Amino acid sequence: QVSLVESGGGSVQAGGSLKLSCATSGISFQICDMAWYRQAPGKELELVSSINLTSGTTFLHSVKGRFATSQDKDKKMLYLQMNNLKTEDTAVYYCAACRLAARAPMTGTRADFARWGQGTQVTVSS
């Protein structure tokens, strides 16, 4: 059974840090690209970071230098370390796995990936 479950969200003051975890089941880290997305209230889904097996990791410009991703392939875990959080980082964060069309350009929508978690809320206050 395939599943992705995010955890680690919460409320933090601006300048603080959070580490999100994505526990996966049934996902092959050897063949699946992975990603983190977020959706702020009233806004569209936004690609935060993509982890591509061939081209490496990319980040949304506004989080570069503050966010980092990592994987524990033995534990089948994906992580998003978020430092120096800003109020504009407030959103529901989702992990995603396995591109629906590996060579297609990313659209920043749920059409990019086949598997999604349920999301975890991150709230950053000033």
PDB file of N, CA, C and O in Angstrom, residues 31-93:
ATOM      1  N   ILE A  31      13.614   5.079  -7.777  1.00  0.00           N
ATOM      2  CA  ILE A  31      13.029   5.387  -9.083  1.00  0.00           C
ATOM      3  C   ILE A  31      12.067   6.568  -9.060  1.00  0.00           C
ATOM      4  O   ILE A  31      11.636   7.040 -10.108  1.00  0.00           O
ATOM      5  N   CYS A  32      11.722   7.059  -7.868  1.00  0.00           N
ATOM      6  CA  CYS A  32      10.736   8.142  -7.786  1.00  0.00           C
ATOM      7  C   CYS A  32      11.374   9.475  -7.426  1.00  0.00           C
ATOM      8  O   CYS A  32      12.110   9.556  -6.442  1.00  0.00           O
ATOM      9  N   ASP A  33      11.076  10.488  -8.223  1.00  0.00           N
ATOM     10  CA  ASP A  33      11.360  11.847  -7.797  1.00  0.00           C
ATOM     11  C   ASP A  33      10.422  12.198  -6.650  1.00  0.00           C
ATOM     12  O   ASP A  33       9.335  11.631  -6.512  1.00  0.00           O
ATOM     13  N   MET A  34      10.828  13.183  -5.851  1.00  0.00           N
ATOM     14  CA  MET A  34       9.992  13.588  -4.731  1.00  0.00           C
ATOM     15  C   MET A  34       9.980  15.111  -4.639  1.00  0.00           C
ATOM     16  O   MET A  34      10.785  15.789  -5.293  1.00  0.00           O
ATOM     17  N   ALA A  35       9.074  15.625  -3.844  1.00  0.00           N
ATOM     18  CA  ALA A  35       8.957  17.076  -3.768  1.00  0.00           C
ATOM     19  C   ALA A  35       8.210  17.501  -2.518  1.00  0.00           C
ATOM     20  O   ALA A  35       7.508  16.699  -1.891  1.00  0.00           O
ATOM     21  N   TRP A  36       8.375  18.766  -2.179  1.00  0.00           N
ATOM     22  CA  TRP A  36       7.582  19.431  -1.150  1.00  0.00           C
ATOM     23  C   TRP A  36       6.824  20.582  -1.819  1.00  0.00           C
ATOM     24  O   TRP A  36       7.417  21.360  -2.580  1.00  0.00           O
ATOM     25  N   TYR A  37       5.551  20.682  -1.507  1.00  0.00           N
ATOM     26  CA  TYR A  37       4.708  21.769  -1.979  1.00  0.00           C
ATOM     27  C   TYR A  37       4.088  22.457  -0.759  1.00  0.00           C
ATOM     28  O   TYR A  37       4.092  21.907   0.343  1.00  0.00           O
ATOM     29  N   ARG A  38       3.523  23.624  -0.994  1.00  0.00           N
ATOM     30  CA  ARG A  38       2.757  24.277   0.069  1.00  0.00           C
ATOM     31  C   ARG A  38       1.599  25.036  -0.544  1.00  0.00           C
ATOM     32  O   ARG A  38       1.623  25.414  -1.718  1.00  0.00           O
ATOM     33  N   GLN A  39       0.600  25.247   0.280  1.00  0.00           N
ATOM     34  CA  GLN A  39      -0.547  26.047  -0.138  1.00  0.00           C
ATOM     35  C   GLN A  39      -0.954  26.954   1.001  1.00  0.00           C
ATOM     36  O   GLN A  39      -1.379  26.482   2.066  1.00  0.00           O
ATOM     37  N   ALA A  40      -0.805  28.240   0.778  1.00  0.00           N
ATOM     38  CA  ALA A  40      -1.201  29.236   1.754  1.00  0.00           C
ATOM     39  C   ALA A  40      -2.694  29.530   1.607  1.00  0.00           C
ATOM     40  O   ALA A  40      -3.268  29.305   0.537  1.00  0.00           O
ATOM     41  N   PRO A  41      -3.332  30.039   2.653  1.00  0.00           N
ATOM     42  CA  PRO A  41      -4.762  30.344   2.580  1.00  0.00           C
ATOM     43  C   PRO A  41      -5.090  31.275   1.420  1.00  0.00           C
ATOM     44  O   PRO A  41      -4.457  32.322   1.262  1.00  0.00           O
ATOM     45  N   GLY A  42      -6.037  30.885   0.602  1.00  0.00           N
ATOM     46  CA  GLY A  42      -6.463  31.721  -0.509  1.00  0.00           C
ATOM     47  C   GLY A  42      -5.509  31.768  -1.680  1.00  0.00           C
ATOM     48  O   GLY A  42      -5.716  32.540  -2.624  1.00  0.00           O
ATOM     49  N   LYS A  43      -4.464  30.948  -1.626  1.00  0.00           N
ATOM     50  CA  LYS A  43      -3.475  30.974  -2.705  1.00  0.00           C
ATOM     51  C   LYS A  43      -3.368  29.602  -3.365  1.00  0.00           C
ATOM     52  O   LYS A  43      -3.826  28.603  -2.836  1.00  0.00           O
ATOM     53  N   GLU A  44      -2.724  29.590  -4.525  1.00  0.00           N
ATOM     54  CA  GLU A  44      -2.562  28.339  -5.253  1.00  0.00           C
ATOM     55  C   GLU A  44      -1.430  27.505  -4.649  1.00  0.00           C
ATOM     56  O   GLU A  44      -0.566  28.009  -3.937  1.00  0.00           O
ATOM     57  N   LEU A  45      -1.461  26.238  -4.985  1.00  0.00           N
ATOM     58  CA  LEU A  45      -0.390  25.333  -4.591  1.00  0.00           C
ATOM     59  C   LEU A  45       0.928  25.831  -5.161  1.00  0.00           C
ATOM     60  O   LEU A  45       0.981  26.346  -6.292  1.00  0.00           O
ATOM     61  N   GLU A  46       2.003  25.674  -4.396  1.00  0.00           N
ATOM     62  CA  GLU A  46       3.307  26.220  -4.790  1.00  0.00           C
ATOM     63  C   GLU A  46       4.382  25.164  -4.563  1.00  0.00           C
ATOM     64  O   GLU A  46       4.436  24.551  -3.495  1.00  0.00           O
ATOM     65  N   LEU A  47       5.231  24.954  -5.560  1.00  0.00           N
ATOM     66  CA  LEU A  47       6.328  24.001  -5.430  1.00  0.00           C
ATOM     67  C   LEU A  47       7.443  24.619  -4.594  1.00  0.00           C
ATOM     68  O   LEU A  47       7.991  25.651  -4.956  1.00  0.00           O
ATOM     69  N   VAL A  48       7.759  24.000  -3.484  1.00  0.00           N
ATOM     70  CA  VAL A  48       8.789  24.514  -2.583  1.00  0.00           C
ATOM     71  C   VAL A  48      10.151  23.929  -2.941  1.00  0.00           C
ATOM     72  O   VAL A  48      11.151  24.639  -3.014  1.00  0.00           O
ATOM     73  N   SER A  49      10.193  22.630  -3.156  1.00  0.00           N
ATOM     74  CA  SER A  49      11.447  21.966  -3.469  1.00  0.00           C
ATOM     75  C   SER A  49      11.165  20.682  -4.232  1.00  0.00           C
ATOM     76  O   SER A  49      10.246  19.955  -3.883  1.00  0.00           O
ATOM     77  N   SER A  50      11.946  20.459  -5.252  1.00  0.00           N
ATOM     78  CA  SER A  50      11.848  19.197  -5.991  1.00  0.00           C
ATOM     79  C   SER A  50      13.161  18.454  -5.862  1.00  0.00           C
ATOM     80  O   SER A  50      14.233  19.057  -5.895  1.00  0.00           O
ATOM     81  N   ILE A  51      13.063  17.154  -5.689  1.00  0.00           N
ATOM     82  CA  ILE A  51      14.238  16.289  -5.556  1.00  0.00           C
ATOM     83  C   ILE A  51      14.197  15.328  -6.730  1.00  0.00           C
ATOM     84  O   ILE A  51      13.473  14.332  -6.718  1.00  0.00           O
ATOM     85  N   ASN A  52      14.967  15.651  -7.757  1.00  0.00           N
ATOM     86  CA  ASN A  52      14.954  14.889  -9.001  1.00  0.00           C
ATOM     87  C   ASN A  52      16.145  13.945  -9.028  1.00  0.00           C
ATOM     88  O   ASN A  52      17.269  14.355  -8.727  1.00  0.00           O
ATOM     89  N   LEU A  53      15.923  12.694  -9.371  1.00  0.00           N
ATOM     90  CA  LEU A  53      16.974  11.690  -9.342  1.00  0.00           C
ATOM     91  C   LEU A  53      18.107  12.002 -10.304  1.00  0.00           C
ATOM     92  O   LEU A  53      19.259  11.633 -10.045  1.00  0.00           O
ATOM     93  N   THR A  54      17.808  12.679 -11.399  1.00  0.00           N
ATOM     94  CA  THR A  54      18.846  12.950 -12.397  1.00  0.00           C
ATOM     95  C   THR A  54      19.380  14.368 -12.335  1.00  0.00           C
ATOM     96  O   THR A  54      20.569  14.591 -12.567  1.00  0.00           O
ATOM     97  N   SER A  55      18.538  15.330 -12.015  1.00  0.00           N
ATOM     98  CA  SER A  55      18.986  16.722 -12.072  1.00  0.00           C
ATOM     99  C   SER A  55      19.200  17.357 -10.711  1.00  0.00           C
ATOM    100  O   SER A  55      19.608  18.513 -10.630  1.00  0.00           O
ATOM    101  N   GLY A  56      18.938  16.636  -9.642  1.00  0.00           N
ATOM    102  CA  GLY A  56      19.226  17.160  -8.320  1.00  0.00           C
ATOM    103  C   GLY A  56      18.062  17.884  -7.681  1.00  0.00           C
ATOM    104  O   GLY A  56      16.914  17.711  -8.059  1.00  0.00           O
ATOM    105  N   THR A  57      18.383  18.736  -6.724  1.00  0.00           N
ATOM    106  CA  THR A  57      17.378  19.409  -5.903  1.00  0.00           C
ATOM    107  C   THR A  57      17.264  20.876  -6.291  1.00  0.00           C
ATOM    108  O   THR A  57      18.280  21.544  -6.508  1.00  0.00           O
ATOM    109  N   THR A  58      16.058  21.348  -6.381  1.00  0.00           N
ATOM    110  CA  THR A  58      15.809  22.762  -6.632  1.00  0.00           C
ATOM    111  C   THR A  58      14.894  23.316  -5.548  1.00  0.00           C
ATOM    112  O   THR A  58      14.156  22.574  -4.895  1.00  0.00           O
ATOM    113  N   PHE A  59      14.961  24.612  -5.372  1.00  0.00           N
ATOM    114  CA  PHE A  59      14.163  25.286  -4.348  1.00  0.00           C
ATOM    115  C   PHE A  59      13.463  26.500  -4.938  1.00  0.00           C
ATOM    116  O   PHE A  59      13.988  27.177  -5.827  1.00  0.00           O
ATOM    117  N   LEU A  60      12.307  26.795  -4.386  1.00  0.00           N
ATOM    118  CA  LEU A  60      11.617  28.039  -4.663  1.00  0.00           C
ATOM    119  C   LEU A  60      12.543  29.188  -4.284  1.00  0.00           C
ATOM    120  O   LEU A  60      13.229  29.130  -3.250  1.00  0.00           O
ATOM    121  N   HIS A  61      12.583  30.214  -5.095  1.00  0.00           N
ATOM    122  CA  HIS A  61      13.547  31.296  -4.874  1.00  0.00           C
ATOM    123  C   HIS A  61      13.422  31.889  -3.475  1.00  0.00           C
ATOM    124  O   HIS A  61      14.438  32.174  -2.817  1.00  0.00           O
ATOM    125  N   SER A  62      12.201  32.030  -2.993  1.00  0.00           N
ATOM    126  CA  SER A  62      11.997  32.706  -1.715  1.00  0.00           C
ATOM    127  C   SER A  62      12.449  31.875  -0.509  1.00  0.00           C
ATOM    128  O   SER A  62      12.540  32.415   0.595  1.00  0.00           O
ATOM    129  N   VAL A  63      12.735  30.595  -0.714  1.00  0.00           N
ATOM    130  CA  VAL A  63      13.179  29.776   0.418  1.00  0.00           C
ATOM    131  C   VAL A  63      14.640  29.358   0.293  1.00  0.00           C
ATOM    132  O   VAL A  63      15.179  28.718   1.198  1.00  0.00           O
ATOM    133  N   LYS A  64      15.284  29.701  -0.804  1.00  0.00           N
ATOM    134  CA  LYS A  64      16.693  29.340  -0.990  1.00  0.00           C
ATOM    135  C   LYS A  64      17.540  29.899   0.142  1.00  0.00           C
ATOM    136  O   LYS A  64      17.400  31.054   0.524  1.00  0.00           O
ATOM    137  N   GLY A  65      18.413  29.050   0.651  1.00  0.00           N
ATOM    138  CA  GLY A  65      19.279  29.460   1.743  1.00  0.00           C
ATOM    139  C   GLY A  65      18.644  29.304   3.112  1.00  0.00           C
ATOM    140  O   GLY A  65      19.334  29.403   4.130  1.00  0.00           O
ATOM    141  N   ARG A  66      17.335  29.078   3.142  1.00  0.00           N
ATOM    142  CA  ARG A  66      16.645  28.910   4.432  1.00  0.00           C
ATOM    143  C   ARG A  66      16.110  27.487   4.608  1.00  0.00           C
ATOM    144  O   ARG A  66      16.045  26.984   5.725  1.00  0.00           O
ATOM    145  N   PHE A  67      15.722  26.848   3.521  1.00  0.00           N
ATOM    146  CA  PHE A  67      15.157  25.500   3.561  1.00  0.00           C
ATOM    147  C   PHE A  67      16.160  24.502   2.994  1.00  0.00           C
ATOM    148  O   PHE A  67      16.952  24.830   2.099  1.00  0.00           O
ATOM    149  N   ALA A  68      16.101  23.286   3.495  1.00  0.00           N
ATOM    150  CA  ALA A  68      16.936  22.206   2.980  1.00  0.00           C
ATOM    151  C   ALA A  68      16.144  20.902   3.026  1.00  0.00           C
ATOM    152  O   ALA A  68      15.298  20.719   3.911  1.00  0.00           O
ATOM    153  N   THR A  69      16.428  20.028   2.074  1.00  0.00           N
ATOM    154  CA  THR A  69      15.774  18.723   2.069  1.00  0.00           C
ATOM    155  C   THR A  69      16.799  17.632   2.329  1.00  0.00           C
ATOM    156  O   THR A  69      17.999  17.801   2.052  1.00  0.00           O
ATOM    157  N   SER A  70      16.325  16.534   2.848  1.00  0.00           N
ATOM    158  CA  SER A  70      17.175  15.366   3.034  1.00  0.00           C
ATOM    159  C   SER A  70      16.304  14.119   2.986  1.00  0.00           C
ATOM    160  O   SER A  70      15.080  14.204   3.080  1.00  0.00           O
ATOM    161  N   GLN A  71      16.964  13.001   2.807  1.00  0.00           N
ATOM    162  CA  GLN A  71      16.260  11.720   2.742  1.00  0.00           C
ATOM    163  C   GLN A  71      16.972  10.695   3.605  1.00  0.00           C
ATOM    164  O   GLN A  71      18.195  10.744   3.748  1.00  0.00           O
ATOM    165  N   ASP A  72      16.211   9.794   4.167  1.00  0.00           N
ATOM    166  CA  ASP A  72      16.754   8.605   4.796  1.00  0.00           C
ATOM    167  C   ASP A  72      16.137   7.444   4.030  1.00  0.00           C
ATOM    168  O   ASP A  72      14.995   7.056   4.283  1.00  0.00           O
ATOM    169  N   LYS A  73      16.902   6.912   3.093  1.00  0.00           N
ATOM    170  CA  LYS A  73      16.333   5.898   2.204  1.00  0.00           C
ATOM    171  C   LYS A  73      16.065   4.593   2.926  1.00  0.00           C
ATOM    172  O   LYS A  73      15.155   3.854   2.569  1.00  0.00           O
ATOM    173  N   ASP A  74      16.850   4.322   3.953  1.00  0.00           N
ATOM    174  CA  ASP A  74      16.611   3.086   4.717  1.00  0.00           C
ATOM    175  C   ASP A  74      15.287   3.162   5.465  1.00  0.00           C
ATOM    176  O   ASP A  74      14.551   2.176   5.551  1.00  0.00           O
ATOM    177  N   LYS A  75      14.994   4.340   6.007  1.00  0.00           N
ATOM    178  CA  LYS A  75      13.754   4.524   6.753  1.00  0.00           C
ATOM    179  C   LYS A  75      12.616   4.994   5.855  1.00  0.00           C
ATOM    180  O   LYS A  75      11.489   5.173   6.317  1.00  0.00           O
ATOM    181  N   LYS A  76      12.935   5.255   4.580  1.00  0.00           N
ATOM    182  CA  LYS A  76      11.947   5.744   3.616  1.00  0.00           C
ATOM    183  C   LYS A  76      11.302   7.042   4.092  1.00  0.00           C
ATOM    184  O   LYS A  76      10.083   7.208   4.069  1.00  0.00           O
ATOM    185  N   MET A  77      12.166   7.940   4.532  1.00  0.00           N
ATOM    186  CA  MET A  77      11.714   9.224   5.051  1.00  0.00           C
ATOM    187  C   MET A  77      12.256  10.362   4.190  1.00  0.00           C
ATOM    188  O   MET A  77      13.381  10.310   3.699  1.00  0.00           O
ATOM    189  N   LEU A  78      11.442  11.387   4.034  1.00  0.00           N
ATOM    190  CA  LEU A  78      11.840  12.636   3.382  1.00  0.00           C
ATOM    191  C   LEU A  78      11.671  13.753   4.402  1.00  0.00           C
ATOM    192  O   LEU A  78      10.696  13.752   5.162  1.00  0.00           O
ATOM    193  N   TYR A  79      12.618  14.688   4.408  1.00  0.00           N
ATOM    194  CA  TYR A  79      12.583  15.763   5.400  1.00  0.00           C
ATOM    195  C   TYR A  79      12.681  17.129   4.722  1.00  0.00           C
ATOM    196  O   TYR A  79      13.289  17.273   3.658  1.00  0.00           O
ATOM    197  N   LEU A  80      12.102  18.116   5.376  1.00  0.00           N
ATOM    198  CA  LEU A  80      12.243  19.505   4.953  1.00  0.00           C
ATOM    199  C   LEU A  80      12.616  20.321   6.187  1.00  0.00           C
ATOM    200  O   LEU A  80      11.791  20.514   7.083  1.00  0.00           O
ATOM    201  N   GLN A  81      13.862  20.737   6.231  1.00  0.00           N
ATOM    202  CA  GLN A  81      14.333  21.588   7.321  1.00  0.00           C
ATOM    203  C   GLN A  81      14.080  23.038   6.935  1.00  0.00           C
ATOM    204  O   GLN A  81      14.555  23.498   5.893  1.00  0.00           O
ATOM    205  N   MET A  82      13.355  23.743   7.780  1.00  0.00           N
ATOM    206  CA  MET A  82      12.994  25.125   7.479  1.00  0.00           C
ATOM    207  C   MET A  82      13.566  26.032   8.573  1.00  0.00           C
ATOM    208  O   MET A  82      13.198  25.897   9.740  1.00  0.00           O
ATOM    209  N   ASN A  83      14.457  26.904   8.184  1.00  0.00           N
ATOM    210  CA  ASN A  83      15.101  27.832   9.115  1.00  0.00           C
ATOM    211  C   ASN A  83      14.718  29.267   8.786  1.00  0.00           C
ATOM    212  O   ASN A  83      14.282  29.574   7.678  1.00  0.00           O
ATOM    213  N   ASN A  84      14.913  30.148   9.769  1.00  0.00           N
ATOM    214  CA  ASN A  84      14.612  31.568   9.579  1.00  0.00           C
ATOM    215  C   ASN A  84      13.234  31.748   8.933  1.00  0.00           C
ATOM    216  O   ASN A  84      13.087  32.459   7.934  1.00  0.00           O
ATOM    217  N   LEU A  85      12.256  31.113   9.531  1.00  0.00           N
ATOM    218  CA  LEU A  85      10.911  31.145   8.962  1.00  0.00           C
ATOM    219  C   LEU A  85      10.337  32.555   8.965  1.00  0.00           C
ATOM    220  O   LEU A  85      10.602  33.361   9.875  1.00  0.00           O
ATOM    221  N   LYS A  86       9.550  32.826   7.943  1.00  0.00           N
ATOM    222  CA  LYS A  86       8.900  34.126   7.787  1.00  0.00           C
ATOM    223  C   LYS A  86       7.384  33.934   7.792  1.00  0.00           C
ATOM    224  O   LYS A  86       6.890  32.836   7.511  1.00  0.00           O
ATOM    225  N   THR A  87       6.663  34.995   8.067  1.00  0.00           N
ATOM    226  CA  THR A  87       5.203  34.878   8.121  1.00  0.00           C
ATOM    227  C   THR A  87       4.643  34.387   6.783  1.00  0.00           C
ATOM    228  O   THR A  87       3.640  33.673   6.758  1.00  0.00           O
ATOM    229  N   GLU A  88       5.314  34.744   5.710  1.00  0.00           N
ATOM    230  CA  GLU A  88       4.832  34.324   4.386  1.00  0.00           C
ATOM    231  C   GLU A  88       5.067  32.846   4.109  1.00  0.00           C
ATOM    232  O   GLU A  88       4.643  32.328   3.077  1.00  0.00           O
ATOM    233  N   ASP A  89       5.741  32.150   5.016  1.00  0.00           N
ATOM    234  CA  ASP A  89       5.906  30.698   4.888  1.00  0.00           C
ATOM    235  C   ASP A  89       4.704  29.946   5.450  1.00  0.00           C
ATOM    236  O   ASP A  89       4.630  28.714   5.327  1.00  0.00           O
ATOM    237  N   THR A  90       3.787  30.672   6.071  1.00  0.00           N
ATOM    238  CA  THR A  90       2.586  30.040   6.616  1.00  0.00           C
ATOM    239  C   THR A  90       1.793  29.362   5.501  1.00  0.00           C
ATOM    240  O   THR A  90       1.450  29.984   4.499  1.00  0.00           O
ATOM    241  N   ALA A  91       1.540  28.066   5.681  1.00  0.00           N
ATOM    242  CA  ALA A  91       0.857  27.289   4.641  1.00  0.00           C
ATOM    243  C   ALA A  91       0.667  25.860   5.129  1.00  0.00           C
ATOM    244  O   ALA A  91       1.239  25.462   6.155  1.00  0.00           O
ATOM    245  N   VAL A  92      -0.099  25.107   4.390  1.00  0.00           N
ATOM    246  CA  VAL A  92      -0.127  23.662   4.550  1.00  0.00           C
ATOM    247  C   VAL A  92       0.945  23.097   3.633  1.00  0.00           C
ATOM    248  O   VAL A  92       0.991  23.435   2.447  1.00  0.00           O
ATOM    249  N   TYR A  93       1.814  22.286   4.185  1.00  0.00           N
ATOM    250  CA  TYR A  93       2.925  21.711   3.433  1.00  0.00           C
ATOM    251  C   TYR A  93       2.626  20.248   3.106  1.00  0.00           C
ATOM    252  O   TYR A  93       2.184  19.483   3.970  1.00  0.00           O
TER     253      TYR A  93
END
